């Protein structure tokens, strides 16, 4: 559970953001090209599968650096799951910036362009 919970928390956020972005792009296509053939049920399923696979891939890096720590042997009645990133946090900072861009900036730009175009 120590590795799974953070992965699923982040993946569901990514899936929500990417789903909203896909809906905005689909609405743009329907409005801008009304006579164009619409996406099929199979195509919609593939987009959904792609959204979830991409979400899991983007959310995976923190799981690689999450450790289960049992502090009870040292006299502290505490068990925690903590992220320990290499390179004194530089890699964590890079991942955090990437998350900001991938989960906020790019979807915001995509949705804004889709609704304003």
Short mmCIF file of C-alpha atoms in Angstrom, two decimals:
data_model
loop_
_atom_site.label_atom_id
_atom_site.label_comp_id
_atom_site.label_asym_id
_atom_site.label_seq_id
_atom_site.Cartn_x
_atom_site.Cartn_y
_atom_site.Cartn_z
CA UNK A 1 0.00 0.00 0.00
CA UNK A 2 2.90 2.32 0.64
CA UNK A 3 3.72 2.45 -3.08
CA UNK A 4 0.20 2.01 -4.43
CA UNK A 5 -1.69 4.81 -2.64
CA UNK A 6 0.52 7.73 -3.82
CA UNK A 7 0.55 6.27 -7.33
CA UNK A 8 -3.24 6.06 -7.51
CA UNK A 9 -3.74 9.49 -5.92
CA UNK A 10 -1.57 11.17 -8.53
CA UNK A 11 -2.85 9.01 -11.40
CA UNK A 12 -6.48 9.90 -10.70
CA UNK A 13 -5.63 13.61 -10.78
CA UNK A 14 -3.85 13.14 -14.09
CA UNK A 15 -6.73 11.06 -15.47
CA UNK A 16 -9.23 13.77 -14.52
CA UNK A 17 -7.18 16.54 -16.09
CA UNK A 18 -6.44 14.56 -19.25
CA UNK A 19 -10.10 13.51 -19.56
CA UNK A 20 -11.26 17.11 -19.33
CA UNK A 21 -8.66 18.07 -21.92
CA UNK A 22 -9.82 15.28 -24.25
CA UNK A 23 -13.45 16.39 -23.83
CA UNK A 24 -12.51 19.99 -24.66
CA UNK A 25 -10.61 18.92 -27.78
CA UNK A 26 -13.51 16.67 -28.84
CA UNK A 27 -15.98 19.55 -28.41
CA UNK A 28 -13.74 21.79 -30.49
CA UNK A 29 -13.60 19.21 -33.27
CA UNK A 30 -17.39 18.74 -33.22
CA UNK A 31 -18.05 22.50 -33.35
CA UNK A 32 -15.30 23.46 -35.78
CA UNK A 33 -15.90 20.53 -38.15
CA UNK A 34 -19.62 19.66 -37.90
CA UNK A 35 -19.74 17.42 -40.97
CA UNK A 36 -16.66 15.43 -40.02
CA UNK A 37 -17.18 11.84 -38.90
CA UNK A 38 -17.36 11.58 -35.12
CA UNK A 39 -15.18 9.37 -32.97
CA UNK A 40 -16.42 5.78 -32.69
CA UNK A 41 -17.09 3.88 -29.48
CA UNK A 42 -13.87 1.94 -30.10
CA UNK A 43 -11.96 5.20 -30.61
CA UNK A 44 -13.42 6.60 -27.41
CA UNK A 45 -12.32 3.48 -25.56
CA UNK A 46 -8.82 3.84 -26.96
CA UNK A 47 -8.67 7.49 -25.85
CA UNK A 48 -9.82 6.46 -22.37
CA UNK A 49 -7.25 3.66 -22.23
CA UNK A 50 -4.57 6.09 -23.41
CA UNK A 51 -5.57 8.64 -20.77
CA UNK A 52 -5.25 6.05 -17.99
CA UNK A 53 -1.98 4.56 -19.27
CA UNK A 54 -0.45 8.02 -19.63
CA UNK A 55 -1.75 8.97 -16.18
CA UNK A 56 -0.16 5.92 -14.59
CA UNK A 57 3.12 6.54 -16.41
CA UNK A 58 3.24 10.19 -15.34
CA UNK A 59 2.39 9.30 -11.74
CA UNK A 60 4.87 6.42 -11.43
CA UNK A 61 8.20 8.16 -10.61
CA UNK A 62 7.44 8.95 -6.94
CA UNK A 63 6.57 5.28 -6.37
CA UNK A 64 10.12 4.31 -7.29
CA UNK A 65 11.50 6.49 -4.49
CA UNK A 66 8.91 5.78 -1.78
CA UNK A 67 10.15 3.81 1.21
CA UNK A 68 8.33 2.20 4.12
CA UNK A 69 9.92 3.26 7.40
CA UNK A 70 9.17 1.53 10.69
CA UNK A 71 10.52 3.78 13.44
CA UNK A 72 9.34 1.58 16.33
CA UNK A 73 12.73 -0.14 16.81
CA UNK A 74 14.28 3.27 17.51
CA UNK A 75 11.73 4.02 20.24
CA UNK A 76 9.35 6.17 18.19
CA UNK A 77 5.88 4.68 17.82
CA UNK A 78 5.52 5.64 14.17
CA UNK A 79 5.36 3.94 10.78
CA UNK A 80 5.58 6.19 7.71
CA UNK A 81 5.87 6.07 3.95
CA UNK A 82 8.28 8.72 2.73
CA UNK A 83 9.81 9.71 -0.60
CA UNK A 84 13.59 9.70 -0.74
CA UNK A 85 14.79 11.15 -4.03
CA UNK A 86 18.45 10.99 -5.09
CA UNK A 87 20.56 14.05 -5.99
CA UNK A 88 19.67 16.11 -2.90
CA UNK A 89 16.17 16.86 -4.16
CA UNK A 90 17.14 18.17 -7.60
CA UNK A 91 15.38 15.27 -9.29
CA UNK A 92 12.31 15.85 -7.09
CA UNK A 93 12.30 19.53 -8.06
CA UNK A 94 12.57 18.62 -11.74
CA UNK A 95 9.68 16.15 -11.40
CA UNK A 96 7.58 18.75 -9.54
CA UNK A 97 8.14 21.29 -12.32
CA UNK A 98 7.25 18.65 -14.89
CA UNK A 99 4.04 17.82 -12.97
CA UNK A 100 3.10 21.52 -12.90
CA UNK A 101 3.58 21.82 -16.64
CA UNK A 102 1.95 18.48 -17.54
CA UNK A 103 -1.03 18.66 -15.18
CA UNK A 104 -1.75 22.38 -15.24
CA UNK A 105 -0.06 24.47 -17.93
CA UNK A 106 -0.52 22.21 -20.97
CA UNK A 107 -4.14 21.25 -20.15
CA UNK A 108 -4.99 24.89 -19.38
CA UNK A 109 -3.55 25.98 -22.71
CA UNK A 110 -5.28 23.13 -24.57
CA UNK A 111 -8.69 23.80 -23.01
CA UNK A 112 -8.34 27.56 -23.49
CA UNK A 113 -7.46 27.18 -27.15
CA UNK A 114 -10.25 24.62 -27.66
CA UNK A 115 -12.93 26.83 -26.15
CA UNK A 116 -11.72 30.16 -27.55
CA UNK A 117 -10.94 29.07 -31.11
#
